[in-house]
Coordinates of C-alpha atoms in Angstrom, one line a residue:
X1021 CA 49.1 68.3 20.1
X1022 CA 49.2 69.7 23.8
X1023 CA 51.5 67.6 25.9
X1024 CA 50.5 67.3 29.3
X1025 CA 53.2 67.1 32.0
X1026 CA 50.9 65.4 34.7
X1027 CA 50.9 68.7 37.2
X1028 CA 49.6 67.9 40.4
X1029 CA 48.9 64.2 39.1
X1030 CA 50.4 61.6 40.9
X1031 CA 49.4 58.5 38.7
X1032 CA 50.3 60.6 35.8
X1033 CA 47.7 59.1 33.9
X1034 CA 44.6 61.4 34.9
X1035 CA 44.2 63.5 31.7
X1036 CA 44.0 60.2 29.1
X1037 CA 42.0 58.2 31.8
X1038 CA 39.3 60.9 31.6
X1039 CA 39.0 62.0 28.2
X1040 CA 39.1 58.4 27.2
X1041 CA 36.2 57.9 29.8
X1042 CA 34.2 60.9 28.6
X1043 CA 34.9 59.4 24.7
X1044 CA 33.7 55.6 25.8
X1045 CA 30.4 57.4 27.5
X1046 CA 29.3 59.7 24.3
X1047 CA 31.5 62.5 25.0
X1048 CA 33.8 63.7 22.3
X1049 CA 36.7 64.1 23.9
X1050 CA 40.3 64.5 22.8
X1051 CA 41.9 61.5 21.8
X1052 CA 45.4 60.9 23.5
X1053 CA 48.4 59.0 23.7
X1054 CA 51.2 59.1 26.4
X1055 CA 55.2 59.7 25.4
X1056 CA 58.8 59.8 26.3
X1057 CA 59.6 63.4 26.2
X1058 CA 63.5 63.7 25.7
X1059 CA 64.9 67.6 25.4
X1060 CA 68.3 68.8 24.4
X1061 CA 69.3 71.5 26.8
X1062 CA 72.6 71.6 24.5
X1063 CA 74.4 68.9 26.2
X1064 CA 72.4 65.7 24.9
X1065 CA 69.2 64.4 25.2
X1066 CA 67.7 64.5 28.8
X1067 CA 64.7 62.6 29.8
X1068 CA 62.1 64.5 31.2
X1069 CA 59.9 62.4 32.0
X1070 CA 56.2 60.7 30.6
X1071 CA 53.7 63.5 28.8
X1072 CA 50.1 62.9 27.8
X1073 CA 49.3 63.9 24.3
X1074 CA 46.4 65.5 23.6
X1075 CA 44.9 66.1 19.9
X1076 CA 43.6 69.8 20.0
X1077 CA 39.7 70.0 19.3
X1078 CA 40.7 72.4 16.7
X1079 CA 43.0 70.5 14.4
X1080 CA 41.2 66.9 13.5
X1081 CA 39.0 66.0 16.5
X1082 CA 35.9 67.9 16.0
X1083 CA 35.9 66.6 12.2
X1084 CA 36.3 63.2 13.2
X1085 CA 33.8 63.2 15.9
X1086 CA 31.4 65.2 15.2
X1087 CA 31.7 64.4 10.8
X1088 CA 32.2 68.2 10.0
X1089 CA 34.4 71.4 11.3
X1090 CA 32.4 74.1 9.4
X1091 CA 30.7 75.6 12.7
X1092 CA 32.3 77.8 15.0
X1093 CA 34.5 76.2 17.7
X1094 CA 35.2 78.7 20.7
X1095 CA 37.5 78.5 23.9
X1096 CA 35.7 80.3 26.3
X1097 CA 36.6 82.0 29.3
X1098 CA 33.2 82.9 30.7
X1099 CA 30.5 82.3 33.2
X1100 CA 27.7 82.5 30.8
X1101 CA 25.8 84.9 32.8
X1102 CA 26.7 87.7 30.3
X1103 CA 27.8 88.0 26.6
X1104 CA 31.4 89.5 26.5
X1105 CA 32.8 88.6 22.6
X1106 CA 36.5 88.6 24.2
X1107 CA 35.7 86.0 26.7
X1108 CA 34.6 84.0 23.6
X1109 CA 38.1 82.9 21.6
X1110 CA 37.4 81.2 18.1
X1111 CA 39.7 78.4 16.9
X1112 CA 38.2 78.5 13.8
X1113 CA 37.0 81.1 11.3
X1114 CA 38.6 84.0 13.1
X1115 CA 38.4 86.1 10.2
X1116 CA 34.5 85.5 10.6
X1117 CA 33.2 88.5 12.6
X1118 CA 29.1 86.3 13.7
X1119 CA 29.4 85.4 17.2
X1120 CA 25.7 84.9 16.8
X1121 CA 25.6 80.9 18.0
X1122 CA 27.0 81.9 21.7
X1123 CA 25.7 85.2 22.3
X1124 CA 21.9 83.5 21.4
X1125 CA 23.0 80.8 23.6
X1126 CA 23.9 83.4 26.5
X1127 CA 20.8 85.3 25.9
X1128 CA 18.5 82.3 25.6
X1129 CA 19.9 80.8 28.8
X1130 CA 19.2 83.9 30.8
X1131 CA 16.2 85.4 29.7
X1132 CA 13.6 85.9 31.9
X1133 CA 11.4 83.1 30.3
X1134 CA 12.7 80.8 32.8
X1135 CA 11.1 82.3 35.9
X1136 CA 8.1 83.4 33.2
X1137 CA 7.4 81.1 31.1
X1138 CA 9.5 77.9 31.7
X1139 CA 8.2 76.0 29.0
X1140 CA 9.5 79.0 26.5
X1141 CA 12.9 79.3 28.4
X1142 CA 13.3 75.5 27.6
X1143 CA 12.5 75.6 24.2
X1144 CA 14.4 78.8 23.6
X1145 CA 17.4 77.1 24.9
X1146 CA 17.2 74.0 23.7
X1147 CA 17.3 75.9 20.4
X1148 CA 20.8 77.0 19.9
X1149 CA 22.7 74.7 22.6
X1150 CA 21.8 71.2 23.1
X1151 CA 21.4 70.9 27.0
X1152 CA 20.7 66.8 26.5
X1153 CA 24.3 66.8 25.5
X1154 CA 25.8 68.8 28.2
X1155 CA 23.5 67.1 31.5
X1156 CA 25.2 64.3 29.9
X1157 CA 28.5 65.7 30.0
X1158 CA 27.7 67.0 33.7
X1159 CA 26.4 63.7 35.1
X1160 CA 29.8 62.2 33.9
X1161 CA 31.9 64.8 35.0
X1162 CA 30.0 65.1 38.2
X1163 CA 30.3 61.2 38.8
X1164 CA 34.2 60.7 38.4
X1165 CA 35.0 64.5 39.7
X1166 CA 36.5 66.9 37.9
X1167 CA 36.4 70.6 39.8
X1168 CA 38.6 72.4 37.5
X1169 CA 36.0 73.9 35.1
X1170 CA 33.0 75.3 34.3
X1171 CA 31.2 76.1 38.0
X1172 CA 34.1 76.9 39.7
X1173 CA 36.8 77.7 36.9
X1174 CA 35.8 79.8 34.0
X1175 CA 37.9 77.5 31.5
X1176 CA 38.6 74.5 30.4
X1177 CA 35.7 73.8 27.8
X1178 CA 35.2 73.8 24.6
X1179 CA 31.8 74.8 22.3
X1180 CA 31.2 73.5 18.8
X1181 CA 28.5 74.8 16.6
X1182 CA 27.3 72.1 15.1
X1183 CA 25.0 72.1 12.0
X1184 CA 22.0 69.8 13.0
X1185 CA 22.8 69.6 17.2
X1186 CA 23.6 72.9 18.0
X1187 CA 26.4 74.3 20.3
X1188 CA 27.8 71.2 22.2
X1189 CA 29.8 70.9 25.2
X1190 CA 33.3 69.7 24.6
X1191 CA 35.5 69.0 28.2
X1192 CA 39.1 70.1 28.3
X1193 CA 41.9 69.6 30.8
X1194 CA 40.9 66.8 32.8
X1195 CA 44.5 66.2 35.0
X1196 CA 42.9 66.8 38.0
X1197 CA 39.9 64.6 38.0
X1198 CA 39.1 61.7 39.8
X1199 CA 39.6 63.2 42.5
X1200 CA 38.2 65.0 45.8
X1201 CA 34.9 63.6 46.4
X1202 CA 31.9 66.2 47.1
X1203 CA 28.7 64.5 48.6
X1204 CA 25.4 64.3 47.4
X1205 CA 24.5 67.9 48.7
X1206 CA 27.1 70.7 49.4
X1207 CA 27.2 74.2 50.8
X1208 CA 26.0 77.3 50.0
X1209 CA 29.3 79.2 48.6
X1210 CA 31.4 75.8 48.3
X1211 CA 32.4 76.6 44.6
X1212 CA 34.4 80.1 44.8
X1213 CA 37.4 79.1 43.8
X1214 CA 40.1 76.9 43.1
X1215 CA 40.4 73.3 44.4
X1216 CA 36.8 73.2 45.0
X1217 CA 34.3 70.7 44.3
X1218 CA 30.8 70.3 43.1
X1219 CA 28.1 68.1 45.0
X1220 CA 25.7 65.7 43.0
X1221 CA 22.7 67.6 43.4
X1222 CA 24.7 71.4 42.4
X1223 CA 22.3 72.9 45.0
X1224 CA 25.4 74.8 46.4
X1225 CA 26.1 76.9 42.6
X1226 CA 25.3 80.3 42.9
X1227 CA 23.6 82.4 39.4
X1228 CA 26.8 83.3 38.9
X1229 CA 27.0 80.0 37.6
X1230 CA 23.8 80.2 35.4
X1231 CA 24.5 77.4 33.1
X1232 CA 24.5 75.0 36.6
X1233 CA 22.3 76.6 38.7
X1234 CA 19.2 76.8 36.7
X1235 CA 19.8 73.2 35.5
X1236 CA 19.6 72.1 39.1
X1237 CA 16.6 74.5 39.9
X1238 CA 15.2 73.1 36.8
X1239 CA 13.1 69.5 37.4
X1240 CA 13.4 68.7 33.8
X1241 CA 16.7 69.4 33.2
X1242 CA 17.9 68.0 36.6
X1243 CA 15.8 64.5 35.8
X1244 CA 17.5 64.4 32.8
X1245 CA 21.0 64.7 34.2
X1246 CA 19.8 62.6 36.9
X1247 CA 18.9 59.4 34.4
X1248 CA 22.6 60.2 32.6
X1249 CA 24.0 59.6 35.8
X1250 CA 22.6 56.2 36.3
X1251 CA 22.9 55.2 32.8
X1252 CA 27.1 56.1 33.1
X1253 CA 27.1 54.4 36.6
X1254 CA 25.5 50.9 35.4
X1255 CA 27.5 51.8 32.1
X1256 CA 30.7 52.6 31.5
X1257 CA 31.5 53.9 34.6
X1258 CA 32.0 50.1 36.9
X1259 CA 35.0 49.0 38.8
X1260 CA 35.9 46.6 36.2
X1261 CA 35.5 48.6 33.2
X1262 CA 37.7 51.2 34.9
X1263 CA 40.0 49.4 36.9
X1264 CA 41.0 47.8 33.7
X1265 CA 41.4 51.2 32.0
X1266 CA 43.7 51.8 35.3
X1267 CA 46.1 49.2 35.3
X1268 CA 46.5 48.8 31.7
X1269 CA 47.7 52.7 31.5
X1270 CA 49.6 52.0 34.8
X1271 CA 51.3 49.2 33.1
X1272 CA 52.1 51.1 30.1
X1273 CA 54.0 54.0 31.7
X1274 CA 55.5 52.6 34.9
X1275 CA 58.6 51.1 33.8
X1276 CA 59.5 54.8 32.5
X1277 CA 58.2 56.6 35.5
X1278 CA 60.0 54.4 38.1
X1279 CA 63.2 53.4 39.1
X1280 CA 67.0 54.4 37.9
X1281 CA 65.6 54.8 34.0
X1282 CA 62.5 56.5 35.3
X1283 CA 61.6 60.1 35.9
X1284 CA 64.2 62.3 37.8
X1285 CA 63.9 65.7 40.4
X1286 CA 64.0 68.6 38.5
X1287 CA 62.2 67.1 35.4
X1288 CA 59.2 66.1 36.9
X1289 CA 55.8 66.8 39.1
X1290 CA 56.1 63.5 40.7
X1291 CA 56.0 64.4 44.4
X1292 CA 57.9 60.8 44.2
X1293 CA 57.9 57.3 42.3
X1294 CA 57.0 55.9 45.5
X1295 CA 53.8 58.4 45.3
X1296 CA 53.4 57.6 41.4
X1297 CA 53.2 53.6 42.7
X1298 CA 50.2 54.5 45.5
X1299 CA 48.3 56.3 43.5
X1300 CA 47.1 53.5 41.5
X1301 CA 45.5 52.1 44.1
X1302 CA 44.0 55.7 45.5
X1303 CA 42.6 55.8 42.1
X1304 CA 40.5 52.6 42.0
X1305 CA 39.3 53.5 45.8
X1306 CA 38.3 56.9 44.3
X1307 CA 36.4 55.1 41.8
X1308 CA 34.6 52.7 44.7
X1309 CA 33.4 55.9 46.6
X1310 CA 32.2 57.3 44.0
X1311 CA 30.0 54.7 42.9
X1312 CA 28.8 53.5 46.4
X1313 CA 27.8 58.1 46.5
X1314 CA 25.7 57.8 42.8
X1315 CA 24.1 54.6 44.0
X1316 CA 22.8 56.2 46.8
X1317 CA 21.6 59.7 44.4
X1318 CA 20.6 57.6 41.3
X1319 CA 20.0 54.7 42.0

């Protein structure tokens, strides 16, 4: 398991109400559960506060989801504009030396078909990494906002190589989504760096962020993300469906968050309970403006 201490989270509840999201939509996504973490510093237990559990891709989840574990899984830490092995860490089958799967991925994605022969480019692609898969993963990650990966952070994804479907996208570290909302267009140079956000329509992703860029420069590929976002916005992704989601997590957790029994300075990123308390609510508005934004882009 990774335990996830809530950094920078104010509901606490960020991480599980994502990935469970992502999994409801047709995502894998890690399966979670939150706990009481209690340490001995060598004078007793302490509390320290509520943790989200995460299952690790590389342990049961990718068997379970995806009904095999033979293929390569990888933690990347790359842009995808270039093939660097190191930037590609397996969590499987290390002793294997065939990165084959992702460096054809990298080279298919930025040949010079694309500009050339677009049809090829696609079909090259769509070869050794299912792009259906990840426009779907984009639409929902764009939708519900999650900055800290892949277009502004090199991290924080997964890639499975999966028999029959090819390499498929699998998100990671979701505590800070749903949250910042980025309009339907942005601006040139809005995604250099950290705490940065992604519009709807990507058209401010440089090629440094290939994997982004030429989907939204793409008509095929951007229609197709385009219909995943209206099919997750008149899906999954409605107030009700995800308010409930809210307040039943909210309800879990908050009589060990707040309060005398309840998380304490020092052993906690609360900023304060009182904070952990208005968050719910600046959650479910989050959701509302996000929805009224899609409704306008895909309607």
């Amino acid at each position: 398991l990774s335990f996830s201490p809530g950094v920078k989270d104010n509901s606490l509840i960020r991480e599980k109400l994502a990935s469970d999201v992502f999994r409801a939509a047709g995502i894998p996504s890690a399966q979670s559960a939150f706990y009481k973490v209690y340490i001995d510093f060598g004078e007793g237990l302490k509390y320290c506060g509520v943790y989200c559990g995460l299952e690790l891709p590389d342990d049961n989840m990718v068997k379970q989801q995806l009904g095999e574990e033979s293929g390569n899984l990888y933690k990347p830490e790359s842009k995808l504009a270039t093939f660097i092995q190191t930037e590609f860490e397996k969590k499987n089958n290390e002793l294997a030396g065939d990165f084959g799967d992702v460096s054809s991925f990298v080279k298919a994605l930025n040949s010079s078909n694309r500009t050339a022969d677009v049809a090829l480019w696609r079909k090259n692609l769509e070869a050794v990494f299912n792009v259906d898969h990840f426009t779907k993963y984009l639409a929902i990650n764009n939708t519900f906002v999650n900055w800290d990966t892949y277009g502004v952070m090199a991290h924080n994804y997964y890639l499975y190589n999966h028999s029959t479907k090819g390499l498929l996208w699998i998100p990671w570290d979701n505590n800070e989504s749903f949250s910042k909302s980025p309009g339907i267009t942005g601006t040139s140079g809005g995604t250099s760096g950290p705490g940065n956000d992604i519009s709807l329509t990507m058209n401010e992703v440089s090629t440094a962020w290939p994997l982004l860029n030429y989907i939204a420069n793409d008509p095929v590929y951007f229609a197709q993300y385009k219909a995943h976002m209206k099919d997750f916005k008149n899906g999954i992704f409605q107030e009700s469906t995800v308010f409930a989601l809210i307040d039943k997590y909210y309800d879990l957790i908050t009589p060990f968050v707040v309060g005398t029994d309840g998380e304490q300075p020092k052993y906690t990123h609360l900023s304060s309970q009182s904070a952990f308390t208005a968050e719910r609510a600046a959650l479910k508005t989050h959701v509302t403006n996000r929805i009224a934004l899609v409704n306008q882009f895909a309607p």
